[in-house]
Short mmCIF file of C-alpha atoms and ligand atoms in Angstrom, two decimals:
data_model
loop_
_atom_site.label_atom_id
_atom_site.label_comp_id
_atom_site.label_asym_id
_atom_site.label_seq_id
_atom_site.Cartn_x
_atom_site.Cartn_y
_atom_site.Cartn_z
CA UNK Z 1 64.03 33.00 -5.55
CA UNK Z 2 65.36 30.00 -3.10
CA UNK Z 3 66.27 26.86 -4.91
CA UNK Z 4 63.75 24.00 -4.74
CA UNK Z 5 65.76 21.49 -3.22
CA UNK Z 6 65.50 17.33 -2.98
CA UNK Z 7 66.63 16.64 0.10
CA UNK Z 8 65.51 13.23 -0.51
CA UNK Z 9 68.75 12.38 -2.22
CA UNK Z 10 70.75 13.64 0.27
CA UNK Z 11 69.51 11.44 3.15
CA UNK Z 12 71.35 8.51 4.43
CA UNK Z 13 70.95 5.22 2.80
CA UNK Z 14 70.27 3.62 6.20
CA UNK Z 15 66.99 6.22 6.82
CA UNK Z 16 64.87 3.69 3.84
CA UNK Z 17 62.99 1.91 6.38
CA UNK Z 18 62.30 4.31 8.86
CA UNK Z 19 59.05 5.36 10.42
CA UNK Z 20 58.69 8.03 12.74
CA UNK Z 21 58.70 7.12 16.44
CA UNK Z 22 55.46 8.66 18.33
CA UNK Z 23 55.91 9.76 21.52
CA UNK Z 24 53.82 11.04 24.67
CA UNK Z 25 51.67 13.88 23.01
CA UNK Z 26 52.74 17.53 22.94
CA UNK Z 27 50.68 19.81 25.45
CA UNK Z 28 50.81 23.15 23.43
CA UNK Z 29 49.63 20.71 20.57
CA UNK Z 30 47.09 19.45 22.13
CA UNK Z 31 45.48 22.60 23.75
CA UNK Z 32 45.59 23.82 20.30
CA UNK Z 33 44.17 21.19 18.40
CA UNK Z 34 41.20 20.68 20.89
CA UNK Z 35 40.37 24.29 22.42
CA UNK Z 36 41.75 23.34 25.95
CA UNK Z 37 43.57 25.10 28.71
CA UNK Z 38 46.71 23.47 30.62
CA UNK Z 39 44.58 23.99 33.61
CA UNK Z 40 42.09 21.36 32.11
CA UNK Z 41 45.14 18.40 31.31
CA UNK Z 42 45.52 15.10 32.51
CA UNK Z 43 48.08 13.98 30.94
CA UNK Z 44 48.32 10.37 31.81
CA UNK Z 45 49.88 9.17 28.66
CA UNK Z 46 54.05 9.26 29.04
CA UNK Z 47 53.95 6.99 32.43
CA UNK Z 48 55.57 9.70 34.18
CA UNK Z 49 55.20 9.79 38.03
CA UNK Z 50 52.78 11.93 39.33
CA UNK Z 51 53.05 10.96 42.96
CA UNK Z 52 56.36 12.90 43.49
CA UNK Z 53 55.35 16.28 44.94
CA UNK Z 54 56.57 19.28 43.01
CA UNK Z 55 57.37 21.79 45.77
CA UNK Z 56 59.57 18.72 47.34
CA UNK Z 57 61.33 18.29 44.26
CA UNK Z 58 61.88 22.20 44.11
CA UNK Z 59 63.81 21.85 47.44
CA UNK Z 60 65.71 19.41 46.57
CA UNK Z 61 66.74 21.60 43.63
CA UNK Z 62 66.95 24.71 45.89
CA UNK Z 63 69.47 22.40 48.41
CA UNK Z 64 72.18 22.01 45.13
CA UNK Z 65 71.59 25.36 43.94
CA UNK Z 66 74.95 26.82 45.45
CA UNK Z 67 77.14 23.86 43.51
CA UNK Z 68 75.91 24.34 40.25
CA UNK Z 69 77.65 26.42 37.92
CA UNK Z 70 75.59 26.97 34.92
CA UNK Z 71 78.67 28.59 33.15
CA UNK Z 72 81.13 25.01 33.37
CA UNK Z 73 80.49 22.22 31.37
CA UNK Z 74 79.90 19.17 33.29
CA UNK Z 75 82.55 16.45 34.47
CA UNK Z 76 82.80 14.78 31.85
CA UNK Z 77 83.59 11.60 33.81
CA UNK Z 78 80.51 12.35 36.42
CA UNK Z 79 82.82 10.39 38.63
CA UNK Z 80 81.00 12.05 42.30
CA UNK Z 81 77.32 11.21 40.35
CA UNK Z 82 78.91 7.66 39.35
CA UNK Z 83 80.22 6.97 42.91
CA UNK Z 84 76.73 8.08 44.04
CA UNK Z 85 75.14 5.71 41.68
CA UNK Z 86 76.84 3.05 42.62
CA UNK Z 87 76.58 2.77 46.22
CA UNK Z 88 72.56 3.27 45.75
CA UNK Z 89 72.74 0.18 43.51
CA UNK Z 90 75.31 -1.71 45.01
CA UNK Z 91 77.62 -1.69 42.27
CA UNK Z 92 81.25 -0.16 41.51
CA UNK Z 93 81.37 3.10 39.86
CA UNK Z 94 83.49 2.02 36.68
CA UNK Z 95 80.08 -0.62 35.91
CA UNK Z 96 78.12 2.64 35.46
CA UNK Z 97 77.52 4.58 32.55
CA UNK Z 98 75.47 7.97 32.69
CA UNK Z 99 73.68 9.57 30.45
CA UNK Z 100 70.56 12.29 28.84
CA UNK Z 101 67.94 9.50 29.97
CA UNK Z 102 68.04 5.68 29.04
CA UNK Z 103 67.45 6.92 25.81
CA UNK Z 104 70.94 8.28 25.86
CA UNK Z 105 72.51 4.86 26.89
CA UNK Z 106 70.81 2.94 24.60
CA UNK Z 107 72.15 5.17 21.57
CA UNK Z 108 75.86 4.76 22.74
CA UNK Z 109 75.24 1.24 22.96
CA UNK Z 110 73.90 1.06 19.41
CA UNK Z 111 76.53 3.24 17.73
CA UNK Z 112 79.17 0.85 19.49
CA UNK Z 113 77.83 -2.22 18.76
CA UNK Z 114 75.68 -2.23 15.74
CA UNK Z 115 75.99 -1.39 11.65
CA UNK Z 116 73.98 -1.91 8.93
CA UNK Z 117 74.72 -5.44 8.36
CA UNK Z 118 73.70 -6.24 12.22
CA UNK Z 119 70.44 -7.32 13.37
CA UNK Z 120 68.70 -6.43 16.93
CA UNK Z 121 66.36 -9.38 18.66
CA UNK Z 122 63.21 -8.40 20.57
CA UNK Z 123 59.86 -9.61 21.80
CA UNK Z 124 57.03 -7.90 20.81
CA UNK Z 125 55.20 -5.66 21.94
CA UNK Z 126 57.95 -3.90 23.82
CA UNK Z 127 59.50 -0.47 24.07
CA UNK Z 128 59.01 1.32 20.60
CA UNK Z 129 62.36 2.85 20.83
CA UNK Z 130 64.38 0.12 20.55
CA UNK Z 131 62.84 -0.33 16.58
CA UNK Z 132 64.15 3.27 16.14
CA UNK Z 133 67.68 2.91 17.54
CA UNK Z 134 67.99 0.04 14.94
CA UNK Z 135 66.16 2.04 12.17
CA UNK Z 136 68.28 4.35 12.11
CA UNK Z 137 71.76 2.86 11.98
CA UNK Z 138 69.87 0.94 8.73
CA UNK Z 139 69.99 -2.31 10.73
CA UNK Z 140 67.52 -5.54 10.53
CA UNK Z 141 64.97 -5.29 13.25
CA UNK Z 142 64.04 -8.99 13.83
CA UNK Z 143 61.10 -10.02 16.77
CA UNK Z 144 59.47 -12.70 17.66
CA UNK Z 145 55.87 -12.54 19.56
CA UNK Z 146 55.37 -12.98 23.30
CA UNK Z 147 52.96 -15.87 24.07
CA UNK Z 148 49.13 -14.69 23.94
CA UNK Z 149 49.72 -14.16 28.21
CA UNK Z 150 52.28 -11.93 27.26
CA UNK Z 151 55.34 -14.77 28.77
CA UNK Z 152 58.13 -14.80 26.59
CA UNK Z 153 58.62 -17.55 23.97
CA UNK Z 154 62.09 -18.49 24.94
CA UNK Z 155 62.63 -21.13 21.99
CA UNK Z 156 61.46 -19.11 19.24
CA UNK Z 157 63.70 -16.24 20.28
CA UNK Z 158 66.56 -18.15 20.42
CA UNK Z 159 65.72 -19.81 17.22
CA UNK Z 160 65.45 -16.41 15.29
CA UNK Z 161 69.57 -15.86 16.33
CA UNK Z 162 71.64 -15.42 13.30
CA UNK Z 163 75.45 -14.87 12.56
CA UNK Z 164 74.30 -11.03 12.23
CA UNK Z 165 72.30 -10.09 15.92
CA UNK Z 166 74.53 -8.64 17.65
CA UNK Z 167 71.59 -7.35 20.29
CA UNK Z 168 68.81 -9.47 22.43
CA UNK Z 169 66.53 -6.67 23.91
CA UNK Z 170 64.18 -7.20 26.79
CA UNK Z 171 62.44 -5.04 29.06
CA UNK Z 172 60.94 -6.46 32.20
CA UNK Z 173 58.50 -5.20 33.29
CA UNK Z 174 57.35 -5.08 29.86
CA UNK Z 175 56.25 -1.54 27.90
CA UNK Z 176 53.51 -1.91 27.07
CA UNK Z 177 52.33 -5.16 28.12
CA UNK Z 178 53.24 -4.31 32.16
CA UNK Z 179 54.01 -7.31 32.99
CA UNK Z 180 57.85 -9.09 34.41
CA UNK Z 181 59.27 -11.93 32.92
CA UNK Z 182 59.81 -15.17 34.11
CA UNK Z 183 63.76 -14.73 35.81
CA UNK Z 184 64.48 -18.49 34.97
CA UNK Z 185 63.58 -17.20 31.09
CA UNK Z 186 66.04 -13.98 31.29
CA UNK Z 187 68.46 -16.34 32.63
CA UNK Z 188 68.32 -18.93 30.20
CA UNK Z 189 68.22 -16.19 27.12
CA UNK Z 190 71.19 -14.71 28.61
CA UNK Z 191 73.15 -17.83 29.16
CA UNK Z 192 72.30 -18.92 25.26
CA UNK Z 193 73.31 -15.70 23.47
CA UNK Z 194 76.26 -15.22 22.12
CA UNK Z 195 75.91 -11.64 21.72
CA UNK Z 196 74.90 -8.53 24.06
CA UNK Z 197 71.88 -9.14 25.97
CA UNK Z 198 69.98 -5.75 27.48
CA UNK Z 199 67.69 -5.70 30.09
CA UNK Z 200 65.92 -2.50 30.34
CA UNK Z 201 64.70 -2.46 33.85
CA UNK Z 202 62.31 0.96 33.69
CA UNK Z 203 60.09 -0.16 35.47
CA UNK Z 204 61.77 -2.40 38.24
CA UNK Z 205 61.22 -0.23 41.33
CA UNK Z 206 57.14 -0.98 40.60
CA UNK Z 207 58.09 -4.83 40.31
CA UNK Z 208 60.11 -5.48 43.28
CA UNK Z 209 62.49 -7.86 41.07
CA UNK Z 210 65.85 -6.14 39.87
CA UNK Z 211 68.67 -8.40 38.18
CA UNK Z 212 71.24 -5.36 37.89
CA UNK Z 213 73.68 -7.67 39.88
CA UNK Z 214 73.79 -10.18 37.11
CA UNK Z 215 75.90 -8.09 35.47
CA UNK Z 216 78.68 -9.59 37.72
CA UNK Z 217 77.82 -12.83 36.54
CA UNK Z 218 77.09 -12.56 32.94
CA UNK Z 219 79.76 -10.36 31.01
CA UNK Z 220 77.07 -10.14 27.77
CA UNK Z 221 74.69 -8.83 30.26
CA UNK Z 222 73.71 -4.49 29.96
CA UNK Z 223 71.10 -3.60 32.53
CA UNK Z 224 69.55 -0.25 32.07
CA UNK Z 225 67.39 2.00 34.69
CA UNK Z 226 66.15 5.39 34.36
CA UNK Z 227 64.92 8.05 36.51
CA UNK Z 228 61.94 8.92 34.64
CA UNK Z 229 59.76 6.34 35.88
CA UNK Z 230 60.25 5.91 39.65
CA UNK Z 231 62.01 8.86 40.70
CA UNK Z 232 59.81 11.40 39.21
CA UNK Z 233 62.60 13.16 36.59
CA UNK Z 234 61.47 12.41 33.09
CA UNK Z 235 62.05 16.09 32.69
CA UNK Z 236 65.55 15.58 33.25
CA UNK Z 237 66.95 13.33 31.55
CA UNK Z 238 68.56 11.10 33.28
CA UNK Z 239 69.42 7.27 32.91
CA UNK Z 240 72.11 4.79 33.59
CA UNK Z 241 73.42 1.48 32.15
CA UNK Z 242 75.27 -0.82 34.16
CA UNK Z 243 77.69 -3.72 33.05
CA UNK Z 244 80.81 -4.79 33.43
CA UNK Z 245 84.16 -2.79 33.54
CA UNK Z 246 85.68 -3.81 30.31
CA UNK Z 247 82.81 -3.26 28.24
CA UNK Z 248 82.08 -0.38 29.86
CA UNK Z 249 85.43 1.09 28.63
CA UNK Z 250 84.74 0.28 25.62
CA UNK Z 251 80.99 2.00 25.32
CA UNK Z 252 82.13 4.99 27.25
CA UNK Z 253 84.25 6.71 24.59
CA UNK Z 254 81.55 6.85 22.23
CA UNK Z 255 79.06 8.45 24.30
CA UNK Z 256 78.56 12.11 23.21
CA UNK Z 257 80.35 14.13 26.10
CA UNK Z 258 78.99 16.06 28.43
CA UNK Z 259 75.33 13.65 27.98
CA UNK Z 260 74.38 14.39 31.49
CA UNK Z 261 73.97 18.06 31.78
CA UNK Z 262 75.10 20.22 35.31
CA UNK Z 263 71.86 20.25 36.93
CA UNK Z 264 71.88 16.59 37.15
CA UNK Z 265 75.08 15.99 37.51
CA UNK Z 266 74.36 17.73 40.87
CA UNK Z 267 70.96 16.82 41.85
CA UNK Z 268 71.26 12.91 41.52
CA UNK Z 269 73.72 12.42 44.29
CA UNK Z 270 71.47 14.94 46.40
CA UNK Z 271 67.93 12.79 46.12
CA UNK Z 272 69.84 9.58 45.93
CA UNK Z 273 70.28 10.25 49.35
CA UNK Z 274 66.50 10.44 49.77
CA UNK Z 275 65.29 6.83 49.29
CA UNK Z 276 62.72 6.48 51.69
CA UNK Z 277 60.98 8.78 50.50
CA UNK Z 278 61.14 7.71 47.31
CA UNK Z 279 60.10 4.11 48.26
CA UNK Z 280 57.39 5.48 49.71
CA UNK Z 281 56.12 7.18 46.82
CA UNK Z 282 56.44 3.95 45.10
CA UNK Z 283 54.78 1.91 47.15
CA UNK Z 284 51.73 4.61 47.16
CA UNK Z 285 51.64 4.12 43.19
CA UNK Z 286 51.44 0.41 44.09
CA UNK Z 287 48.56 0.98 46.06
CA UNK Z 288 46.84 3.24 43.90
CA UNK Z 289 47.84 0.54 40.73
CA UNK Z 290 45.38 -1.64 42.28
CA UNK Z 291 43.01 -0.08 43.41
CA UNK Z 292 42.56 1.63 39.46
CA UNK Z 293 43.10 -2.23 38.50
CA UNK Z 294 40.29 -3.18 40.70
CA UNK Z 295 37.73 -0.28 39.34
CA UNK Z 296 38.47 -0.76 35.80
CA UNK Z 297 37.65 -4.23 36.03
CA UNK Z 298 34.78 -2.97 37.27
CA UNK Z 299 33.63 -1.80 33.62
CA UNK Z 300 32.72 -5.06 31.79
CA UNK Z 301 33.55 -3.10 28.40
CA UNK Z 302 36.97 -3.69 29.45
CA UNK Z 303 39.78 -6.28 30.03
CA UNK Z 304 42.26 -5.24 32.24
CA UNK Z 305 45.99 -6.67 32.29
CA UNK Z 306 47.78 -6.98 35.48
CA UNK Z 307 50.76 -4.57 35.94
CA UNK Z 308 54.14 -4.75 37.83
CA UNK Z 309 54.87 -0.99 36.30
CA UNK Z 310 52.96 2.27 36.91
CA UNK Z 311 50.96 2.31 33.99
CA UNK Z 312 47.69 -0.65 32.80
CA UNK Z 313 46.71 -1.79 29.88
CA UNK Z 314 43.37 -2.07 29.23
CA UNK Z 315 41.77 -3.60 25.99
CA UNK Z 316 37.82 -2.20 24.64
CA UNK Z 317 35.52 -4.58 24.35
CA UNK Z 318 32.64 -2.45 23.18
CA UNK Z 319 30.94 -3.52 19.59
CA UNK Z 320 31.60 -0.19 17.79
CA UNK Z 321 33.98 1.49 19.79
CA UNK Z 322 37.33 1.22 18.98
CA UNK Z 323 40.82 2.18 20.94
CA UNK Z 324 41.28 4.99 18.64
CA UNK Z 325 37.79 6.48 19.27
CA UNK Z 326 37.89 5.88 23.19
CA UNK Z 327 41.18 8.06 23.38
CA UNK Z 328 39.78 10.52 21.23
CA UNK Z 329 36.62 11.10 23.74
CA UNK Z 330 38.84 11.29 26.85
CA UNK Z 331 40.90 14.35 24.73
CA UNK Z 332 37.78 16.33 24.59
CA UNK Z 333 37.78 16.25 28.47
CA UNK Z 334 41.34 16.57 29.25
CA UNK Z 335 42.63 13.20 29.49
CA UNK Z 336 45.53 12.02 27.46
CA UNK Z 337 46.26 8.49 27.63
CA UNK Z 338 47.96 6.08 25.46
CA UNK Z 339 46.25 4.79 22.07
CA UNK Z 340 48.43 0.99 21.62
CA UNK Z 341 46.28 -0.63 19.41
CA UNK Z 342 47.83 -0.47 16.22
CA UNK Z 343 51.44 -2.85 18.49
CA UNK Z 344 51.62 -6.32 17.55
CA UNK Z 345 48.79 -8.41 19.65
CA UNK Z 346 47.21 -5.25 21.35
CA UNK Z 347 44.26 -4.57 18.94
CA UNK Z 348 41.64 -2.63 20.99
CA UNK Z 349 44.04 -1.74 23.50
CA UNK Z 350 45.25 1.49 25.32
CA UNK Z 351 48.05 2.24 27.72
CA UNK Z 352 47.29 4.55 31.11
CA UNK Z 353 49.66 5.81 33.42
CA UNK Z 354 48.24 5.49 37.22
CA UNK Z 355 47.36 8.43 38.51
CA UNK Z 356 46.72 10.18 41.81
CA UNK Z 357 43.08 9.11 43.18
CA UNK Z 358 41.14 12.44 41.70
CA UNK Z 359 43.11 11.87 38.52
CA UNK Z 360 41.79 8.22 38.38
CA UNK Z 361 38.81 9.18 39.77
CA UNK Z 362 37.88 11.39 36.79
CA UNK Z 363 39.12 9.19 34.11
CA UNK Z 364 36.77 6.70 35.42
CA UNK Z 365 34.08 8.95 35.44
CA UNK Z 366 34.90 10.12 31.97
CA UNK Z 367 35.29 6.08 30.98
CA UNK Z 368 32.17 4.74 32.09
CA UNK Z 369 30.61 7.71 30.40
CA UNK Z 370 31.89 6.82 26.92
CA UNK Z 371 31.58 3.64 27.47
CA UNK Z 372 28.00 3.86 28.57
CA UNK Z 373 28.69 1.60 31.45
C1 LIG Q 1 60.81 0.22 28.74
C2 LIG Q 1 61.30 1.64 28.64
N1 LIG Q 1 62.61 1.85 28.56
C3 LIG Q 1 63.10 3.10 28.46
C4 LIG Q 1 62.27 4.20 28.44
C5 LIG Q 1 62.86 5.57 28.24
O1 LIG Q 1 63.15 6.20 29.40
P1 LIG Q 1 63.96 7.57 29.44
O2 LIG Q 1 62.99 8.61 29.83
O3 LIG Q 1 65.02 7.34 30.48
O4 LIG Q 1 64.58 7.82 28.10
C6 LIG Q 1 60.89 4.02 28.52
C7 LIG Q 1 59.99 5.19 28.46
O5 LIG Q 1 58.80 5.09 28.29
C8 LIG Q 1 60.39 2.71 28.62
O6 LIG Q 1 59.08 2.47 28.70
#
């Protein structure tokens, strides 16, 4: 007979607030739980990019293949990855910290910085993650609302500062809102806060607006970018933080080692040298942005929020019908999107990552039909 155990009493005293984080749904859970085959997903919920060809991708892989030793644990100072970083963002290699997607960096910037007497600053709705990071080191998770247009509510944020936040979070462009914030704002925020400010720029290459180069000019200033967004590697892993040298030494031995695995370590440097064509997949999921914008606003069941990121948001309007119910319909045909309405000011509303034109095309379709429009 196994011993019942409590494992209750074993868990850490900072886990008492906690709430499990959702993320994009699982595909072998899905197929499951609604009798599909991969053949028949769309999955348009995770706002990866579906504009970056696979079989390009695959020979990019193919062109590293001979440097990668599977068998060797990766530099663990990814200086040649760093160097390659650097000179893609204009920046010197010792402001760059790598890791196992922004994820990663924002972990090593939590277990550095913050305890369970510390409290992190956001604006909500934003990134769900960054309640998570400071649920789990037990710390107080303190927000303030963005205006009802989603702008940022500058004085309240910096009223809500206390002895104890140690962290100002903001991501812009905005998850899940989509849109940027005003640069005189993040300026102003940054200039007023005593402690470390992050700017999570995910979604920057959609927004044409980066301020990674403040970091020269603010030394309480962490900018973070990831490759999952614009560069097609969500699968990965891979995301970087940039900030000034001597904080940067001190973040950098706390980082689990070895965070960016081989394969990346590798393949980065090889498709950094690629940027055309990645700006031209970018500006194609501009393109295709608003065009979707324009046909969705099409529906008058919907309101439709401009986006500077490749996803929408998109509130139902329907008597009836809620958020919930609408993403529940486009399952039974395939189509995974994002369910937001439970966030802070998004009742009604859904997220959707913009797809190629017969992925939009379909959801659409599959819209106006459960919509009855
Ligand atoms: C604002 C924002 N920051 C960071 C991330 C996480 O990116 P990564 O895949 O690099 O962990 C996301 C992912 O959705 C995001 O929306």
């Amino acid at each position: 007979m196994v011993k019942k155990r409590d494992y209750k009493k074993l868990l850490s005293k900072n886990l008492k607030n906690f709430e499990i984080y959702q993320s994009g749904a699982s595909l072998p859970d899905t197929i499951k739980k609604f009798g599909l085959e991969i053949e028949d997903i769309i999955k348009i919920d995770a706002n990866e990019n579906v504009f970056i060809e696979r079989s390009w991708m695959q020979e990019q892989l193919k062109k590293c293949l001979q440097k990668i030793n599977l068998a060797r644990y990766p530099d663990p100072l990814y200086i040649e990855t760093r160097k390659s970083l650097a000179q893609y963002f204009g920046l010197d290699y010792n402001e760059i910290i790598v890791g196992n997607g922004s994820d990663d960096v924002f972990m090593t910037i939590f277990h550095t910085i913050i305890d369970n007497q510390s409290e992190v600053l956001v604006a909500e709705p934003t990134f769900s993650m960054y309640k998570f990071f400071t649920d789990i080191l037990g710390a107080k998770y303190s927000y303030v609302l963005l205006n009802d247009d989603f702008t940022l509510d500058v004085k309240s944020l910096l009223s809500k500062v206390s002895k104890n936040t140690k962290l100002m979070i903001i991501a812009s462009p905005n998850n899940p809102t989509g849109n940027t914030f005003e640069t005189d704002k993040i300026k102003f925020l940054i200039e007023n806060f005593e402690g470390i400010f992050i700017l999570d720029e995910a979604y920057a290459a959609y927004s044409n607006v980066s301020l990674i180069d403040w970091i020269h000019k603010y030394n309480n200033l962490i900018v973070i970018r990831t490759f999952s967004k614009s560069l097609g590697l969500a699968g990965l892993r891979v995301g970087i933080m940039a900030l000034n040298k001597e904080l940067a030494d001190i973040l950098r031995p706390i980082q689990i080692p070895y965070s960016l695995n081989v394969v990346a370590q590798y393949l980065v440097p090889q498709l950094l040298k690629e940027k055309e064509y990645f700006q031209k997949k970018i500006e194609e999921v501009k393109k295709e942005r608003e065009w979707l914008f324009s046909k969705l606003t099409e529906i008058k069941q919907l309101k439709v929020y401009p986006s500077n990121t490749n996803f929408i948001l998109v509130k139902v309007l329907k008597d009836g019908l809620n958020a919930n119910k609408v993403c529940e319909e486009l399952i039974k045909s395939g189509i995974i999107i994002r369910d937001r309405s439970k966030v802070p000011l998004l009742s009604n509303c859904v997220r959707i990552t913009v797809g190629t034109r017969e992925i939009n095309l379909n959801l659409l379709e599959q819209l106006k039909r459960i919509l009855g429009d």
